[in-house]
PDB file of C-alpha atoms in Angstrom:
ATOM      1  CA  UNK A  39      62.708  97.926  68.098  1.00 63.00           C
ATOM      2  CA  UNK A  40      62.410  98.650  64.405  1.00 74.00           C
ATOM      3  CA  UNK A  41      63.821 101.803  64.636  1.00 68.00           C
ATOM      4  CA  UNK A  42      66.578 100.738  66.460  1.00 68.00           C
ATOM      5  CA  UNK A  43      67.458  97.810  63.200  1.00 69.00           C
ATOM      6  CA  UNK A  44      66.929 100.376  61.020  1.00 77.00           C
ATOM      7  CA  UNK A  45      69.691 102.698  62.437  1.00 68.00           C
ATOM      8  CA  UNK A  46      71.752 100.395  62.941  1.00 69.00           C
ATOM      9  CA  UNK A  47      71.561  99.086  59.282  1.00 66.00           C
ATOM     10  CA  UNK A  48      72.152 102.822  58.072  1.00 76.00           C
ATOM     11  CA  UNK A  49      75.521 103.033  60.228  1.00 73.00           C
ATOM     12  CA  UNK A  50      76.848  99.953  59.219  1.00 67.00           C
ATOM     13  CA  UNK A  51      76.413 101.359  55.816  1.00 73.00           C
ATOM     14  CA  UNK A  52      77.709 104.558  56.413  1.00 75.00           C
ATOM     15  CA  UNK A  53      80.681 103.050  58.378  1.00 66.00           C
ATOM     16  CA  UNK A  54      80.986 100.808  55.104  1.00 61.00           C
ATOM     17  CA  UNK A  55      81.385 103.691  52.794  1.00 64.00           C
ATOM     18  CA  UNK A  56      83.501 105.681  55.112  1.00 66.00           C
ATOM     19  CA  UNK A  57      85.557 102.476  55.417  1.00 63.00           C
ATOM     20  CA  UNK A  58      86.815 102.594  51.366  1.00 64.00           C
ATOM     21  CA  UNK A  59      87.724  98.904  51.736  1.00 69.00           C
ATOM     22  CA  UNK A  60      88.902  97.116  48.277  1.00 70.00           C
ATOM     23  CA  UNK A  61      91.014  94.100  48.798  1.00 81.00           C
ATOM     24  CA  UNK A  62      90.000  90.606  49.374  1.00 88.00           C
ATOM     25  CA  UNK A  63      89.954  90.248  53.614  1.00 89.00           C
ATOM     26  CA  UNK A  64      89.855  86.592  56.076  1.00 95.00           C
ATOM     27  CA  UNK A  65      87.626  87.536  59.364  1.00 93.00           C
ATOM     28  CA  UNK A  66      86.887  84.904  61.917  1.00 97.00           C
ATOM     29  CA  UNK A  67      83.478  83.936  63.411  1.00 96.00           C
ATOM     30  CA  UNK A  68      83.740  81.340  66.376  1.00 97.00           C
ATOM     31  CA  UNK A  69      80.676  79.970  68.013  1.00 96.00           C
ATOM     32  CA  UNK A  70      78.682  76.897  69.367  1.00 96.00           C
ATOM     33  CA  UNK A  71      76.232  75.206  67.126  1.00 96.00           C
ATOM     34  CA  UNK A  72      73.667  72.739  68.323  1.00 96.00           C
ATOM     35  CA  UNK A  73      74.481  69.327  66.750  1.00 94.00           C
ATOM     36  CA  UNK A  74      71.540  69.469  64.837  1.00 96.00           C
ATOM     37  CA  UNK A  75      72.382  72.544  63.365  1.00 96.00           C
ATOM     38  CA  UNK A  76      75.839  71.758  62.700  1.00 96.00           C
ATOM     39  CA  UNK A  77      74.672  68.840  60.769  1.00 96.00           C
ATOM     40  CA  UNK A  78      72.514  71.148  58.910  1.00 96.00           C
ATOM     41  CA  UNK A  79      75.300  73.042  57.922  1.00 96.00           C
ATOM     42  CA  UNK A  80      77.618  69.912  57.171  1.00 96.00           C
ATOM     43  CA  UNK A  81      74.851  68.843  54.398  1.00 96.00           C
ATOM     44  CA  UNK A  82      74.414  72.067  53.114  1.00 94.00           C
ATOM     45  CA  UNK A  83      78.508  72.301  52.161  1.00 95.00           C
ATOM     46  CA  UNK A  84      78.377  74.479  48.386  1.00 93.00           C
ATOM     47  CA  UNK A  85      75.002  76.224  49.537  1.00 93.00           C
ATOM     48  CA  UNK A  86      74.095  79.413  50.996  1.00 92.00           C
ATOM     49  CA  UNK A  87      74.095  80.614  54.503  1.00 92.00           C
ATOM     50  CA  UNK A  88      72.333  83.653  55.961  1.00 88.00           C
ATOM     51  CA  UNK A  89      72.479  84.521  59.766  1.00 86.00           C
ATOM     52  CA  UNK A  90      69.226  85.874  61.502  1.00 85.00           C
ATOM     53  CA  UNK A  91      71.302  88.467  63.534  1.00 88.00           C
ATOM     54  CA  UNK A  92      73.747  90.692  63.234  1.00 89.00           C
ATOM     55  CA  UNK A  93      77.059  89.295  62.523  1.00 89.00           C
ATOM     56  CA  UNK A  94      79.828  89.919  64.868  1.00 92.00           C
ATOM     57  CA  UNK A  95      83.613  88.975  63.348  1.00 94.00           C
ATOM     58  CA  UNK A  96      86.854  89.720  63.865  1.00 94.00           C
ATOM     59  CA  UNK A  97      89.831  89.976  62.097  1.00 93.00           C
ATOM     60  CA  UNK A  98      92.095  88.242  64.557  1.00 94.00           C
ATOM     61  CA  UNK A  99      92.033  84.689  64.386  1.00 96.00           C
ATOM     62  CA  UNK A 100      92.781  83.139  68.195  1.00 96.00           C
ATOM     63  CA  UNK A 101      89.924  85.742  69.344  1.00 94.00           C
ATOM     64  CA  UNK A 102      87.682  83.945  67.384  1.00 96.00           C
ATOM     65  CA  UNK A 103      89.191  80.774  67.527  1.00 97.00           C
ATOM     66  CA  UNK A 104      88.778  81.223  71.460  1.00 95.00           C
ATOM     67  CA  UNK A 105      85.394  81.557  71.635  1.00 94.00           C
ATOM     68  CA  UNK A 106      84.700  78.218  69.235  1.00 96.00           C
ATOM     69  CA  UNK A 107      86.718  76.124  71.398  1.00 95.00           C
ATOM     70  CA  UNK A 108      85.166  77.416  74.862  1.00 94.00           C
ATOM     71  CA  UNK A 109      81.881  75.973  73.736  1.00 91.00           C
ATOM     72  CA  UNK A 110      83.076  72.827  73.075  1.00 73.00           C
ATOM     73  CA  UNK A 111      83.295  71.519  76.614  1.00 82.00           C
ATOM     74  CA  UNK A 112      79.584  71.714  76.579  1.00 88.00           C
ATOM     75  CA  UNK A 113      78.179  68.526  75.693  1.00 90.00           C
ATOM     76  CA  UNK A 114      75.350  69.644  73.879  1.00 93.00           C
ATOM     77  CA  UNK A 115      77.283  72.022  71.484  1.00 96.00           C
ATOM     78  CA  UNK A 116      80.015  72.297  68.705  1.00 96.00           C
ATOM     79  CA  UNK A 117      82.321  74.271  68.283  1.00 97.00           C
ATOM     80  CA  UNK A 118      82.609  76.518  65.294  1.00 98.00           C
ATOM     81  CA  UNK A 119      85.053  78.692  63.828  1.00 98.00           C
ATOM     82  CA  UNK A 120      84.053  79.902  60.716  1.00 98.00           C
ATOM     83  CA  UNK A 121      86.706  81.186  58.250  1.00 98.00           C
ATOM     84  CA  UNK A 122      85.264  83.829  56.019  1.00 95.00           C
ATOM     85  CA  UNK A 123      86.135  85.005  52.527  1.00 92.00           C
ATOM     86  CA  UNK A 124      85.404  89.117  51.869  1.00 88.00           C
ATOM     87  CA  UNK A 125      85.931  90.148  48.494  1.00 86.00           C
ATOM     88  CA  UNK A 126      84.569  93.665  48.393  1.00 78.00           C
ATOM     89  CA  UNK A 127      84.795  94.493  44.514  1.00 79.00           C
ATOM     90  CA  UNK A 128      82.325  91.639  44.142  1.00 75.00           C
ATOM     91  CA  UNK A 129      79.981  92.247  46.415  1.00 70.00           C
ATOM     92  CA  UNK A 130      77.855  95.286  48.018  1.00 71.00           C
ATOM     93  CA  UNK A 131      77.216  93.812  51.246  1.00 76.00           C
ATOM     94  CA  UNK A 132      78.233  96.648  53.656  1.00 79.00           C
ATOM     95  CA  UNK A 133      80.298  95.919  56.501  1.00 81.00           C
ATOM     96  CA  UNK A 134      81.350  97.984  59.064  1.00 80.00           C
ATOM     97  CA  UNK A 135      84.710  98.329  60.943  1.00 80.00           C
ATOM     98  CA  UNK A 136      84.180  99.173  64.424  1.00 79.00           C
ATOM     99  CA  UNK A 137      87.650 100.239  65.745  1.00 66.00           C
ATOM    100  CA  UNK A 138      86.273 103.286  66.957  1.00 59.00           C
ATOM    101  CA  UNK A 139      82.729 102.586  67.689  1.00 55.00           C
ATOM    102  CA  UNK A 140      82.977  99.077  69.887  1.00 46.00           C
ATOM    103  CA  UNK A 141      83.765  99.352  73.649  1.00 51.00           C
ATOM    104  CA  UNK A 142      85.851  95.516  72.448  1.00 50.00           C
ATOM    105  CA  UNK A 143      87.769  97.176  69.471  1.00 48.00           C
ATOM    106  CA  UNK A 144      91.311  96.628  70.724  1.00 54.00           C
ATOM    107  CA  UNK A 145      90.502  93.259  71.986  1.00 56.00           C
ATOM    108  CA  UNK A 146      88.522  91.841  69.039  1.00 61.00           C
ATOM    109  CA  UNK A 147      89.458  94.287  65.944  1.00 81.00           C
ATOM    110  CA  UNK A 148      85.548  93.723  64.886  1.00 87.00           C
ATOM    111  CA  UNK A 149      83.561  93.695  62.275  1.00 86.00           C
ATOM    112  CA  UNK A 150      79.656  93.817  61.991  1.00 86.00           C
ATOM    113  CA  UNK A 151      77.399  92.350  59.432  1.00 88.00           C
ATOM    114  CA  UNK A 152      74.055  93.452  59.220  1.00 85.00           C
ATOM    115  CA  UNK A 153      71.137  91.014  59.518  1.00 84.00           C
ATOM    116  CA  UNK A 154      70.629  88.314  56.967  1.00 84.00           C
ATOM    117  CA  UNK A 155      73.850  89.004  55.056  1.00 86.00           C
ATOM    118  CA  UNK A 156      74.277  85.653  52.898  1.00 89.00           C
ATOM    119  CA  UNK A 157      77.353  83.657  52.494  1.00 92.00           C
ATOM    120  CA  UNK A 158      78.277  80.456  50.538  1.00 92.00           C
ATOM    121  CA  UNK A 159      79.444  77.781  52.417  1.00 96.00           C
ATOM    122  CA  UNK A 160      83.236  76.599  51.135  1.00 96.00           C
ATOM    123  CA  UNK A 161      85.036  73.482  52.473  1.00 97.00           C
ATOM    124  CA  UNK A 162      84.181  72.452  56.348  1.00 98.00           C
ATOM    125  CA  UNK A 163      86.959  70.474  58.174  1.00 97.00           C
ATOM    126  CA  UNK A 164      87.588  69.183  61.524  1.00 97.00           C
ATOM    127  CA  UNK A 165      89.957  70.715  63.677  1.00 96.00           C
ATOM    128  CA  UNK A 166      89.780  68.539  66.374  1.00 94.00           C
ATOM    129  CA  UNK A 167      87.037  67.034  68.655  1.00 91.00           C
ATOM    130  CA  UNK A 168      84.044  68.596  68.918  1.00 93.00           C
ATOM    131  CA  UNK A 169      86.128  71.807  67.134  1.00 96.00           C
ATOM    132  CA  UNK A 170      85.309  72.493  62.915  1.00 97.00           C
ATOM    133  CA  UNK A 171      86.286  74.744  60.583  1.00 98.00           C
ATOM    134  CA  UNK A 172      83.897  76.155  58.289  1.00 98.00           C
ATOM    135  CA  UNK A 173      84.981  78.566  55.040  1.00 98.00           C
ATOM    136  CA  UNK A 174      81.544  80.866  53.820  1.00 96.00           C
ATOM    137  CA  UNK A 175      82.648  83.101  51.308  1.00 93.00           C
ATOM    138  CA  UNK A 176      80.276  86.563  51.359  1.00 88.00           C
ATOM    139  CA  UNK A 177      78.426  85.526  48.309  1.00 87.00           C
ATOM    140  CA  UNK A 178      78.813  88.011  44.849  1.00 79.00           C
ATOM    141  CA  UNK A 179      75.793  90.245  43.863  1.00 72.00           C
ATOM    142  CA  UNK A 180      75.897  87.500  40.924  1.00 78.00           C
ATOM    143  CA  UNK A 181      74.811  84.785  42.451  1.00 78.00           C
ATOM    144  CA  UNK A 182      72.475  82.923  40.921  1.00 82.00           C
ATOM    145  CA  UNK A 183      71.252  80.639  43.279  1.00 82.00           C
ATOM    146  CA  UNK A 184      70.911  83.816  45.312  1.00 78.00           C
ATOM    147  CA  UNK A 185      68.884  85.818  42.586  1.00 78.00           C
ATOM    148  CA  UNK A 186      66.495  82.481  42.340  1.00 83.00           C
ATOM    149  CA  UNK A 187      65.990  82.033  46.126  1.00 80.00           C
ATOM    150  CA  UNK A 188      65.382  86.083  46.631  1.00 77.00           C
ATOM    151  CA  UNK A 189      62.817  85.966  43.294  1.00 78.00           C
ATOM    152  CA  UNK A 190      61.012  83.141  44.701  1.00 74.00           C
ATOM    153  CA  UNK A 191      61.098  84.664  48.187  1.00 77.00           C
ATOM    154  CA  UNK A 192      59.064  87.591  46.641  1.00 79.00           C
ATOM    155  CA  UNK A 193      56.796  86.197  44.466  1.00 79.00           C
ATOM    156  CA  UNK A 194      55.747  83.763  47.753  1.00 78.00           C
ATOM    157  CA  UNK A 195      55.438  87.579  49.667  1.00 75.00           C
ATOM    158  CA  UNK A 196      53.580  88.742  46.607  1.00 73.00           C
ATOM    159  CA  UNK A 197      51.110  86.003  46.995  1.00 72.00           C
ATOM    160  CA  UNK A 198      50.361  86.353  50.664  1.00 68.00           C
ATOM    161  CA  UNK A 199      50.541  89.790  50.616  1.00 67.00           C
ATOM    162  CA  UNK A 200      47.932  90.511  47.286  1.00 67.00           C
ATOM    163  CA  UNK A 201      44.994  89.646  49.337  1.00 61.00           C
ATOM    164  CA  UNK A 202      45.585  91.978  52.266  1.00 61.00           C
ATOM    165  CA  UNK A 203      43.785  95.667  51.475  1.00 52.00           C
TER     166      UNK A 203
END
């Protein structure tokens, strides 16, 4: 399985670089959110965000839009469309355009994160019942709350990990 991240990782950055991208982009996220997790997210408004996963996004709106308001019919779920912010001359996240690579690309115009990208999260709103709206902006290889969390991240590695022979 490790192989398979790992190639995937390097296409998304070759993709990325083939991809010359320079101006400031909106792509669309939707998705269901337990309510616990939405909550999470609704406290955390001005902080970061990372996704476990792969990110899938599009760059058409109602596609994405679509798919946030189809999970809110289920009781135990909210829907989400998230709004996000791509600046690429301040950041070096690589992103990868897969009009030619995704069996969806006419349908959902797609874009793909690779895993743990980070984002900050910008306003949240409500769209309408059991529907939000939340803005992450793909946070800039300045961040310092970023640089702080990622130092302390290693130094807690370092710790576990000086031990181990």
């Amino acid at each position: 399985m490790g192989f398979f991240i790992q190639d995937l990782h390097r296409q998304i950055e070759q993709l990325h670089t083939e991809a010359h991208q320079t101006s400031k982009m909106i792509i669309y996220r939707g998705q269901g959110l337990s309510n616990d997790d939405f909550e999470k997210i609704k406290k955390s408004e001005g902080g970061l965000l990372s996704f476990n996963n792969f990110l899938s996004t599009s760059i058409d709106q109602d596609v994405s839009y679509s798919f946030a308001e189809s999970v809110g019919y289920n009781s135990q779920l909210i829907g989400i469309l998230f709004q996000i912010e791509i600046d690429p001359l301040i950041s070096t996240v690589s992103f990868a355009f897969l009009d030619n690579t995704s069996q969806y690309s006419d349908s959902e115009k797609e874009i793909l994160f690779p895993m743990h990208t980070v984002f900050r999260i910008g306003k949240i709103k409500k769209i309408k019942d059991r529907l939000w709206q939340v803005n992450p902006t793909l946070t800039s290889d300045n961040d310092q709350q970023l640089k702080q969390l990622t130092n302390h991240i290693r130094k807690e590695n370092k710790k576990r990990t000086d031990g181990i022979v």
